């Protein structure tokens, strides 16, 4: 089974081709360049390098969010369209989990972090015990609230992703030595890990599959507030 | 062009997710449009983030329907045409990336299409084009006069310097308190009123084919506010009729002058505002009197955004050898040429 995995949720682009749980090729780009330009050509060149044609792909795995709304949509659109038109199954994985791979060997819990601005983060809580286990669902909340929750758990926490930098002082001030962070070279997502992990996951309905934005569109939030005001 | 060329068109530049299959450059085999207008109504206009979210939900469904209704598969398609720009960037990105994935998965040529070229080529789905021709493009985002001397060549001889005509319609409608989208409401009210209120017409410099509607829009808003302050009642029907009269005067007069100057054989009306009854009837009367110029107005379903028009323009580009790479990006500021 040949699996193509795609993550375009944030600045890094991670692609992987995995055959029967062994990595055939993996490609990571971490430059400020629009995924809308580079993602499809990167898939094309990775497959060409591996001497594979599109119709040899048997499954698609995609990071479904959270992340940059546009970024996530690019990966999901490519994945949905490839899966639908090649008539192959599609699997979505958390974009936060795709940042969490360095936590595989970590004795403790893993908190991937994406900066959601204004002191807020996208995060979730995972641990690796033969496979990935989700302890706390992906969410969007203030870093302060998240640290309250982690402080209560009294375990060592590995923080993953490049955005940890923004919050590191705040994290250390609250959790002290229990807080660990990945090294700089481990800050990028790795879809090879996700392609292998996803072999345990159920296929999505391709047409129905949508990104997990976690947040409503701002206009919708404002509209709901307005409705509430008017109703009472 | 062989009569069998099959083009799959994809359009996501604003709030319609659309796919279509056309044969031979001018025959619609299928055309599917998923409109989001209901979801944007409560916001009083198109919200880009919400439009983009809808496109992701609809994209594969719409393409599947278009192929199903055309009783064909990707194997029967010769090329994929997609709107490259202009439009909402987040919305365009969905169509562009879906088209790239299809082109890659099935090793098909990819052709990027300018949205306005699409609107103009909607006419080819009605009748064969005769060159030179002049196209008046009027929509929510565009007001342009485009001269075409041959297939695939576009010369913008006039364009709006501020608001597009459709934009002015929507803003005036909002001021009067009409629901979104306001254009059709103004058109309807205009037919019930008389153009009795004096409003400006922006002719600009002598010989210019450019347009400007922001002055007119402000004049309408001022007229309403002044009347309000004086406690007078203004008949909104008369106001709508006067506003529409001013817009149509400028549009049709400039179109007529350009048609004469360039000695065109055809005048094509393109874009969503082509649905406007007032504009249609005035142009019809005007060109009835002009010998040797054929006026072409596509049916309403082809005036608003659709993918058949994108496929029609794409068919010509494809035939002329234009190809886009998998590195093509959505280009919200794409120029027509
Ligand atoms: Zn349009």
Coordinates of C-alpha atoms and ligand atoms in Angstrom, one line a residue:
Chain A
X1 CA 0.0 0.0 0.0
X2 CA 1.5 3.3 -1.1
X3 CA 0.4 6.3 0.9
X4 CA 0.9 10.0 0.1
X5 CA 0.7 12.3 3.0
X6 CA 0.4 16.1 2.9
X7 CA 0.7 18.9 5.5
X8 CA 0.4 22.6 4.5
X9 CA -1.2 23.9 7.7
X10 CA 1.5 26.4 8.5
X11 CA 4.7 27.7 7.0
X12 CA 6.4 24.3 6.7
X13 CA 5.4 22.0 4.0
X14 CA 5.7 18.3 4.8
X15 CA 5.1 15.6 2.2
X16 CA 5.8 11.9 2.6
X17 CA 5.4 8.7 0.5
X18 CA 5.2 5.6 2.6
X19 CA 5.0 2.0 1.4
X20 CA 3.8 -0.7 3.7
X21 CA 4.8 1.4 6.8
X22 CA 8.3 2.1 5.4
X23 CA 9.3 5.6 4.3
X24 CA 10.1 5.8 0.6
X25 CA 10.5 9.5 0.6
X26 CA 9.9 12.6 2.7
X27 CA 10.2 16.2 1.8
X28 CA 10.2 19.2 4.1
X29 CA 10.3 22.8 3.1
X30 CA 10.3 25.6 5.6
X31 CA 10.4 28.8 3.7
X32 CA 8.0 31.8 3.4
X33 CA 6.4 30.7 0.2
X34 CA 2.8 30.3 -0.7
X35 CA 1.6 26.6 -0.5
X36 CA -0.8 27.4 -3.3
X37 CA 2.3 27.7 -5.6
X38 CA 4.6 25.0 -4.2
X39 CA 2.5 22.2 -2.7
X40 CA 1.3 20.6 -6.0
X41 CA 4.7 20.9 -7.7
X42 CA 6.4 19.5 -4.7
X43 CA 4.1 16.4 -4.7
X44 CA 4.8 16.1 -8.4
X45 CA 8.6 16.2 -8.0
X46 CA 8.7 13.9 -5.0
X47 CA 6.7 11.3 -6.9
X48 CA 8.8 11.7 -10.0
X49 CA 11.9 11.2 -7.9
X50 CA 10.5 8.0 -6.5
X51 CA 9.5 6.9 -10.0
X52 CA 5.8 6.8 -9.1
X53 CA 2.9 8.0 -11.1
X54 CA -0.2 9.5 -9.6
X55 CA -2.3 6.4 -10.2
X56 CA 0.1 4.3 -8.1
X57 CA -1.0 6.1 -4.9
X58 CA -3.4 4.0 -2.9
X59 CA -4.2 6.3 0.0
X60 CA -4.0 9.9 0.9
X61 CA -3.4 11.3 4.4
X62 CA -3.8 15.0 5.1
X63 CA -3.3 17.3 8.0
X64 CA -6.8 18.6 8.5
X65 CA -6.1 21.5 10.8
X66 CA -5.9 23.5 12.9
X67 CA -3.6 26.0 11.4
X68 CA -3.6 28.9 8.9
X69 CA -7.1 28.7 7.4
X70 CA -5.9 29.2 3.9
X71 CA -2.9 26.8 4.4
X72 CA -5.1 24.0 5.7
X73 CA -7.6 24.5 2.9
X74 CA -4.8 24.1 0.3
X75 CA -3.8 20.7 1.6
X76 CA -7.3 19.6 2.2
X77 CA -8.4 20.7 -1.3
X78 CA -5.5 18.9 -3.0
X79 CA -6.1 15.8 -0.8
X80 CA -9.8 15.7 -1.4
X81 CA -9.5 16.2 -5.2
X82 CA -6.7 13.6 -5.6
X83 CA -8.6 11.0 -3.5
X84 CA -11.9 11.6 -5.2
X85 CA -10.5 11.6 -8.8
X86 CA -8.1 8.7 -8.2
X87 CA -10.9 6.9 -6.3
X88 CA -8.7 6.1 -3.3
X89 CA -9.4 6.5 0.4
X90 CA -8.7 9.7 2.3
X91 CA -7.7 10.0 6.0
X92 CA -7.4 13.2 8.0
X93 CA -5.1 13.7 10.9
X94 CA -4.6 16.5 13.4
X95 CA -2.1 19.1 12.2
X96 CA -1.1 19.4 15.9
X97 CA -0.4 15.7 16.1
X98 CA 1.8 16.1 12.9
X99 CA 4.0 18.4 15.0
X100 CA 4.1 16.0 17.9
X101 CA 6.3 13.3 16.5
X102 CA 9.4 14.1 18.6
X103 CA 7.3 13.1 21.6
X104 CA 7.3 9.4 20.5
X105 CA 10.3 8.7 22.7
X106 CA 9.3 11.1 25.5
X107 CA 8.4 9.9 28.9
X108 CA 5.4 12.1 29.6
X109 CA 2.8 14.1 27.8
X110 CA 3.1 16.0 24.6
X111 CA 1.6 19.5 23.9
X112 CA 2.0 20.8 20.3
X113 CA 1.6 24.5 20.1
X114 CA 0.4 26.9 17.3
X115 CA 0.3 30.6 18.0
X116 CA -3.3 31.8 17.6
X117 CA -2.4 35.4 18.4
X118 CA -3.5 37.6 21.4
X119 CA -2.2 35.2 23.9
X120 CA -4.2 32.3 22.5
X121 CA -3.0 29.0 21.1
X122 CA -4.2 26.0 19.2
X123 CA -3.1 22.9 21.2
X124 CA -4.1 19.5 22.3
X125 CA -2.6 16.8 24.5
X126 CA -1.1 13.5 23.3
X127 CA 1.0 10.7 24.6
X128 CA 2.7 7.8 22.7
X129 CA 2.0 4.4 24.1
X130 CA 2.6 1.9 21.2
X131 CA 0.4 4.3 19.3
X132 CA -0.7 7.9 19.6
X133 CA -3.3 8.5 22.3
X134 CA -5.3 11.7 22.5
X135 CA -5.6 12.9 26.1
X136 CA -7.2 16.3 25.4
X137 CA -8.9 17.2 22.2
X138 CA -7.4 19.9 19.9
X139 CA -8.7 23.3 21.0
X140 CA -8.2 27.0 20.9
X141 CA -7.8 28.8 24.2
X142 CA -5.5 31.2 26.1
X143 CA -2.1 30.0 27.0
X144 CA -2.9 30.8 30.6
X145 CA -5.9 28.5 30.7
X146 CA -3.9 25.8 29.0
X147 CA -1.1 26.1 31.6
X148 CA -3.6 25.8 34.4
X149 CA -4.8 22.5 33.0
X150 CA -1.2 21.2 32.5
X151 CA -0.1 22.3 36.0
X152 CA -2.9 20.1 37.4
X153 CA -1.6 17.0 35.6
X154 CA 1.8 17.0 37.4
X155 CA 3.6 15.2 34.5
X156 CA 6.5 16.2 32.4
X157 CA 5.3 18.0 29.2
X158 CA 7.1 18.2 25.9
X159 CA 6.1 21.3 23.9
X160 CA 6.4 20.9 20.1
X161 CA 6.4 23.2 17.1
X162 CA 8.2 26.5 16.2
X163 CA 5.6 28.6 18.0
X164 CA 6.7 27.3 21.4
X165 CA 9.3 30.1 21.2
X166 CA 6.6 32.8 21.6
X167 CA 5.4 31.3 24.9
X168 CA 8.5 29.6 26.3
X169 CA 9.1 32.1 29.2
X170 CA 5.4 32.0 30.2
X171 CA 5.5 28.1 30.1
X172 CA 8.7 27.9 32.2
X173 CA 7.4 30.4 34.7
X174 CA 4.4 28.2 35.3
X175 CA 5.7 24.6 34.9
X176 CA 9.4 25.0 35.8
X177 CA 11.5 21.9 35.1
X178 CA 8.5 19.8 34.1
X179 CA 8.4 21.8 30.8
X180 CA 10.6 20.5 28.0
X181 CA 10.9 21.7 24.4
X182 CA 12.0 20.1 21.2
X183 CA 15.2 21.2 19.5
X184 CA 15.0 23.6 16.5
X185 CA 15.4 20.8 13.9
X186 CA 12.5 19.0 15.4
X187 CA 10.1 21.9 15.1
X188 CA 8.8 21.0 11.6
X189 CA 5.9 18.5 11.0
X190 CA 6.7 15.1 9.7
X191 CA 4.0 13.5 7.6
X192 CA 5.9 10.1 7.3
X193 CA 5.0 9.6 11.0
X194 CA 1.4 10.5 10.3
X195 CA 1.2 8.3 7.2
X196 CA 2.2 5.3 9.3
X197 CA 0.0 6.2 12.2
X198 CA -3.0 6.8 9.9
X199 CA -3.0 3.2 8.8
X200 CA -5.0 2.5 12.0
X201 CA -7.6 5.2 11.3
X202 CA -10.9 5.0 9.5
X203 CA -11.3 6.4 6.0
X204 CA -13.2 9.7 5.6
X205 CA -16.2 10.4 3.4
X206 CA -14.2 12.3 0.7
X207 CA -17.0 14.7 -0.4
X208 CA -18.0 15.5 3.2
X209 CA -14.5 15.9 4.5
X210 CA -13.7 19.5 5.7
X211 CA -10.8 21.1 7.6
X212 CA -11.0 21.2 11.4
X213 CA -10.7 25.0 11.8
X214 CA -11.6 24.8 15.5
X215 CA -12.7 28.4 15.3
X216 CA -15.7 29.9 13.5
X217 CA -15.1 32.6 10.9
X218 CA -14.8 36.0 12.6
X219 CA -17.8 37.3 10.7
X220 CA -19.9 34.5 12.1
X221 CA -18.8 35.1 15.7
X222 CA -19.6 38.8 15.3
X223 CA -23.0 38.0 13.8
X224 CA -23.9 35.6 16.7
X225 CA -22.9 38.3 19.2
X226 CA -25.1 40.7 17.4
X227 CA -28.0 38.3 17.5
X228 CA -27.5 37.7 21.2
X229 CA -27.5 41.5 21.9
X230 CA -30.7 41.9 19.9
X231 CA -32.4 39.0 21.7
X232 CA -31.8 40.2 25.1
Chain B
X1 CA -10.8 23.3 -33.4
X2 CA -12.0 19.7 -33.7
X3 CA -15.6 19.5 -32.8
X4 CA -14.9 17.0 -30.0
X5 CA -12.6 19.0 -27.7
X6 CA -13.9 18.5 -24.2
X7 CA -13.0 21.1 -21.6
X8 CA -13.7 20.8 -17.9
X9 CA -14.2 24.3 -16.4
X10 CA -13.9 25.3 -12.8
X11 CA -14.8 28.6 -11.2
X12 CA -14.5 29.7 -7.6
X13 CA -13.6 33.4 -7.8
X14 CA -16.4 34.7 -5.5
X15 CA -19.4 33.0 -3.9
X16 CA -20.3 30.3 -6.5
X17 CA -18.6 27.0 -6.7
X18 CA -19.1 25.9 -10.3
X19 CA -17.9 23.2 -12.7
X20 CA -19.0 22.6 -16.3
X21 CA -18.1 20.5 -19.4
X22 CA -18.2 22.0 -22.8
X23 CA -17.7 20.5 -26.2
X24 CA -16.1 22.1 -29.3
X25 CA -15.6 25.4 -27.5
X26 CA -19.2 26.4 -27.7
X27 CA -21.6 23.7 -26.6
X28 CA -22.6 23.3 -23.0
X29 CA -22.7 19.6 -22.1
X30 CA -23.2 20.2 -18.4
X31 CA -23.0 23.2 -16.0
X32 CA -23.3 22.9 -12.3
X33 CA -23.4 25.8 -9.9
X34 CA -23.5 25.7 -6.1
X35 CA -24.5 29.1 -4.9
X36 CA -23.7 30.4 -1.4
X37 CA -25.9 33.5 -1.6
X38 CA -28.1 32.4 1.2
X39 CA -25.2 32.0 3.6
X40 CA -23.9 35.5 2.9
X41 CA -27.2 37.3 3.0
X42 CA -27.2 37.7 6.8
X43 CA -23.8 39.5 6.6
X44 CA -25.0 41.9 3.9
X45 CA -22.3 40.9 1.4
X46 CA -19.9 38.1 0.6
X47 CA -17.6 37.2 3.5
X48 CA -14.3 35.9 2.0
X49 CA -13.5 33.4 4.8
X50 CA -17.0 31.9 4.7
X51 CA -16.9 31.8 0.9
X52 CA -13.6 29.8 1.0
X53 CA -15.0 27.4 3.5
X54 CA -18.0 26.7 1.3
X55 CA -15.8 26.1 -1.7
X56 CA -13.8 23.4 0.1
X57 CA -17.1 21.7 1.0
X58 CA -18.6 21.9 -2.5
X59 CA -15.6 21.5 -4.8
X60 CA -15.4 17.7 -5.5
X61 CA -19.2 17.3 -5.4
X62 CA -19.7 20.0 -8.0
X63 CA -17.0 18.5 -10.3
X64 CA -18.5 15.0 -9.9
X65 CA -22.0 16.3 -10.8
X66 CA -20.6 18.1 -13.9
X67 CA -19.0 15.0 -15.1
X68 CA -22.0 12.8 -14.3
X69 CA -24.4 15.1 -16.1
X70 CA -22.1 15.1 -19.0
X71 CA -22.0 11.3 -18.9
X72 CA -18.2 11.3 -19.1
X73 CA -15.2 10.7 -16.9
X74 CA -11.8 12.5 -16.5
X75 CA -10.5 10.2 -19.3
X76 CA -12.8 12.0 -21.8
X77 CA -11.6 15.5 -20.8
X78 CA -8.9 17.1 -23.0
X79 CA -8.0 20.0 -20.7
X80 CA -9.0 21.6 -17.4
X81 CA -9.7 25.3 -17.4
X82 CA -9.8 27.2 -14.2
X83 CA -10.4 30.8 -13.1
X84 CA -6.9 32.1 -12.2
X85 CA -8.1 35.6 -11.2
X86 CA -9.2 38.2 -10.5
X87 CA -11.4 37.6 -7.5
X88 CA -11.2 36.7 -3.8
X89 CA -7.8 35.2 -3.3
X90 CA -8.8 32.6 -0.7
X91 CA -11.7 31.5 -2.9
X92 CA -9.7 31.4 -6.1
X93 CA -7.1 29.2 -4.4
X94 CA -9.6 26.4 -3.9
X95 CA -10.5 26.2 -7.6
X96 CA -6.9 26.5 -8.7
X97 CA -5.7 23.8 -6.4
X98 CA -8.5 21.4 -7.2
X99 CA -7.8 22.0 -10.9
X100 CA -4.1 21.4 -10.4
X101 CA -4.8 18.1 -8.5
X102 CA -7.1 17.0 -11.4
X103 CA -4.5 17.9 -14.0
X104 CA -1.8 16.0 -12.1
X105 CA -3.9 13.0 -11.3
X106 CA -5.0 12.5 -14.9
X107 CA -2.1 14.0 -16.7
X108 CA -4.3 16.6 -18.4
X109 CA -3.2 20.1 -19.6
X110 CA -4.1 22.9 -17.3
X111 CA -5.3 26.3 -18.6
X112 CA -5.7 29.4 -16.4
X113 CA -8.5 31.7 -17.4
X114 CA -9.1 35.4 -16.6
X115 CA -12.6 35.7 -15.0
X116 CA -13.6 38.5 -17.4
X117 CA -12.4 36.6 -20.4
X118 CA -14.8 34.0 -19.1
X119 CA -17.7 36.4 -18.9
X120 CA -17.0 37.6 -22.5
X121 CA -16.8 34.0 -23.8
X122 CA -20.2 33.2 -22.2
X123 CA -21.4 34.8 -25.4
X124 CA -19.8 32.1 -27.6
X125 CA -22.1 29.6 -25.9
X126 CA -25.0 31.6 -27.5
X127 CA -23.6 32.7 -30.9
X128 CA -20.3 32.6 -32.9
X129 CA -18.1 35.7 -32.3
X130 CA -17.5 38.2 -35.1
X131 CA -14.4 40.3 -35.0
X132 CA -13.7 43.0 -34.2
X133 CA -16.1 43.0 -31.3
X134 CA -16.7 45.1 -28.3
X135 CA -17.7 43.8 -25.0
X136 CA -19.3 45.7 -22.2
X137 CA -18.5 43.9 -19.0
X138 CA -20.6 45.0 -16.0
X139 CA -20.6 43.1 -12.7
X140 CA -20.2 43.5 -8.9
X141 CA -16.4 43.9 -9.3
X142 CA -16.0 45.1 -12.9
X143 CA -17.0 47.8 -15.4
X144 CA -15.0 47.5 -18.5
X145 CA -15.1 48.0 -22.3
X146 CA -13.0 45.3 -23.9
X147 CA -12.1 45.3 -27.6
X148 CA -11.3 42.0 -29.2
X149 CA -9.8 41.8 -32.7
X150 CA -9.5 38.1 -32.7
X151 CA -10.0 35.0 -30.4
X152 CA -8.0 35.2 -27.2
X153 CA -6.9 38.8 -27.6
X154 CA -8.3 41.4 -25.2
X155 CA -7.7 45.1 -25.2
X156 CA -9.2 47.0 -22.3
X157 CA -10.2 50.4 -23.8
X158 CA -12.1 51.6 -20.8
X159 CA -12.5 50.7 -17.1
X160 CA -13.9 52.1 -13.9
X161 CA -11.6 54.5 -12.0
X162 CA -13.4 53.8 -8.7
X163 CA -16.5 51.7 -8.0
X164 CA -17.7 49.0 -10.4
X165 CA -21.3 49.6 -11.5
X166 CA -22.5 46.6 -9.5
X167 CA -20.8 47.9 -6.4
X168 CA -22.5 51.3 -6.8
X169 CA -25.9 49.4 -7.1
X170 CA -25.2 47.4 -3.9
X171 CA -24.2 50.5 -2.0
X172 CA -27.1 52.6 -3.1
X173 CA -29.4 49.7 -2.3
X174 CA -28.0 49.5 1.2
X175 CA -28.6 53.2 1.7
X176 CA -32.2 52.9 0.6
X177 CA -32.5 49.9 3.0
X178 CA -32.9 47.2 0.4
X179 CA -31.7 43.6 1.2
X180 CA -28.5 42.2 -0.3
X181 CA -27.8 41.8 -3.1
X182 CA -29.4 45.1 -4.0
X183 CA -28.9 45.2 -7.8
X184 CA -32.1 43.4 -8.8
X185 CA -34.2 45.3 -6.2
X186 CA -33.0 48.7 -7.7
X187 CA -33.8 47.4 -11.2
X188 CA -37.3 46.4 -10.1
X189 CA -38.0 49.7 -8.3
X190 CA -36.6 51.7 -11.2
X191 CA -39.3 50.2 -13.4
X192 CA -42.0 51.5 -11.1
X193 CA -40.6 55.0 -10.8
X194 CA -39.7 57.9 -13.1
X195 CA -36.2 59.3 -13.4
X196 CA -37.3 62.7 -12.1
X197 CA -34.4 63.5 -9.7
X198 CA -31.4 65.2 -11.2
X199 CA -28.2 63.2 -10.7
X200 CA -24.8 63.6 -12.2
X201 CA -23.3 61.7 -15.1
X202 CA -19.6 61.2 -15.1
X203 CA -18.4 61.5 -18.7
X204 CA -14.8 62.2 -17.8
X205 CA -12.4 63.7 -20.3
X206 CA -13.4 64.0 -24.0
X207 CA -13.0 60.7 -25.8
X208 CA -12.4 58.7 -22.6
X209 CA -14.0 55.3 -22.3
X210 CA -13.3 55.1 -18.6
X211 CA -16.1 55.1 -16.0
X212 CA -16.6 56.5 -12.5
X213 CA -19.6 55.8 -10.3
X214 CA -18.5 57.0 -6.9
X215 CA -19.7 60.5 -7.5
X216 CA -23.1 59.3 -8.5
X217 CA -23.3 57.0 -5.5
X218 CA -22.4 59.9 -3.2
X219 CA -25.0 62.1 -4.9
X220 CA -27.7 59.5 -4.2
X221 CA -26.7 59.2 -0.6
X222 CA -26.6 63.1 -0.2
X223 CA -30.0 63.4 -1.9
X224 CA -31.5 61.0 0.7
X225 CA -29.8 62.6 3.7
X226 CA -30.7 66.1 2.6
X227 CA -34.3 65.1 2.2
X228 CA -34.3 63.4 5.6
X229 CA -32.9 66.6 7.3
X230 CA -35.6 68.7 5.7
X231 CA -38.2 66.2 6.7
X232 CA -39.2 65.6 3.1
X233 CA -40.3 62.3 1.7
X234 CA -38.4 61.0 -1.2
X235 CA -40.0 58.4 -3.5
X236 CA -37.4 55.6 -3.5
X237 CA -38.9 54.4 -6.8
X238 CA -38.1 57.7 -8.4
X239 CA -34.6 57.7 -6.8
X240 CA -33.9 54.2 -8.0
X241 CA -35.1 55.1 -11.5
X242 CA -33.0 58.3 -11.6
X243 CA -29.9 56.4 -10.3
X244 CA -30.4 53.6 -12.8
X245 CA -31.0 56.1 -15.6
X246 CA -27.7 57.8 -14.9
X247 CA -25.7 54.5 -14.8
X248 CA -27.3 53.3 -18.0
X249 CA -26.9 56.6 -19.9
X250 CA -23.1 56.5 -19.3
X251 CA -22.7 52.8 -20.0
X252 CA -24.7 52.7 -23.2
X253 CA -23.4 56.1 -24.6
X254 CA -19.8 55.1 -24.2
X255 CA -20.5 51.6 -25.6
X256 CA -22.1 53.2 -28.7
X257 CA -19.2 55.7 -29.2
X258 CA -16.6 52.9 -28.9
X259 CA -18.6 50.6 -31.2
X260 CA -18.6 53.4 -33.9
X261 CA -15.0 54.4 -33.4
X262 CA -13.7 50.8 -33.7
X263 CA -16.2 49.8 -36.4
X264 CA -17.1 46.6 -34.5
X265 CA -19.3 43.9 -35.9
X266 CA -20.7 42.8 -32.6
X267 CA -21.4 44.2 -29.2
X268 CA -21.5 41.7 -26.3
X269 CA -22.9 42.3 -22.9
X270 CA -21.2 40.4 -20.2
X271 CA -21.2 40.1 -16.4
X272 CA -23.8 39.8 -13.7
X273 CA -25.2 43.3 -14.2
X274 CA -26.2 42.1 -17.7
X275 CA -29.2 40.7 -15.9
X276 CA -30.4 44.3 -15.4
X277 CA -33.6 44.7 -17.5
X278 CA -33.1 48.5 -17.9
X279 CA -29.7 48.0 -19.3
X280 CA -30.8 45.2 -21.6
X281 CA -33.7 47.1 -23.1
X282 CA -31.8 50.4 -23.6
X283 CA -28.9 48.6 -25.4
X284 CA -31.4 46.7 -27.5
X285 CA -33.2 49.9 -28.6
X286 CA -29.9 51.6 -29.2
X287 CA -28.4 48.9 -31.4
X288 CA -31.7 48.2 -33.2
X289 CA -31.0 51.6 -34.8
X290 CA -27.4 50.9 -35.6
X291 CA -26.9 49.0 -38.9
X292 CA -24.3 46.3 -39.2
X293 CA -23.7 45.9 -35.5
X294 CA -25.1 42.7 -33.8
X295 CA -26.0 43.0 -30.2
X296 CA -25.5 39.8 -28.2
X297 CA -26.9 39.4 -24.7
X298 CA -26.6 36.0 -23.2
X299 CA -29.4 34.5 -21.1
X300 CA -29.4 35.4 -17.5
X301 CA -28.0 32.0 -16.4
X302 CA -24.8 32.7 -18.4
X303 CA -24.4 36.3 -17.2
X304 CA -23.8 35.4 -13.6
X305 CA -20.7 33.5 -12.6
X306 CA -20.6 30.0 -14.0
X307 CA -18.0 27.5 -15.1
X308 CA -19.2 27.0 -18.7
X309 CA -17.9 30.4 -19.6
X310 CA -14.5 29.6 -18.0
X311 CA -14.4 26.4 -20.1
X312 CA -15.4 28.4 -23.2
X313 CA -12.6 30.9 -22.8
X314 CA -10.3 28.0 -21.8
X315 CA -11.1 26.1 -25.0
X316 CA -9.8 29.0 -27.1
X317 CA -6.6 29.4 -25.0
X318 CA -6.1 25.6 -25.2
X319 CA -6.5 25.6 -28.9
X320 CA -4.0 28.5 -29.2
X321 CA -1.5 26.4 -27.2
X322 CA -1.6 28.3 -23.9
X323 CA -0.8 26.1 -20.9
X324 CA -0.4 26.7 -17.2
X325 CA 2.0 24.9 -15.0
X326 CA 1.3 23.1 -11.7
X327 CA 3.0 26.1 -10.1
X328 CA 0.2 28.3 -11.2
X329 CA -1.2 30.4 -8.3
X330 CA -4.5 32.2 -7.8
X331 CA -3.9 35.8 -8.8
X332 CA -6.5 38.2 -7.4
X333 CA -5.1 41.1 -9.4
X334 CA -4.7 39.3 -12.7
X335 CA -4.8 41.6 -15.7
X336 CA -6.8 40.9 -18.9
X337 CA -4.7 40.6 -22.0
Ligands
LIG1 ZN1 -18.1 37.4 -12.5

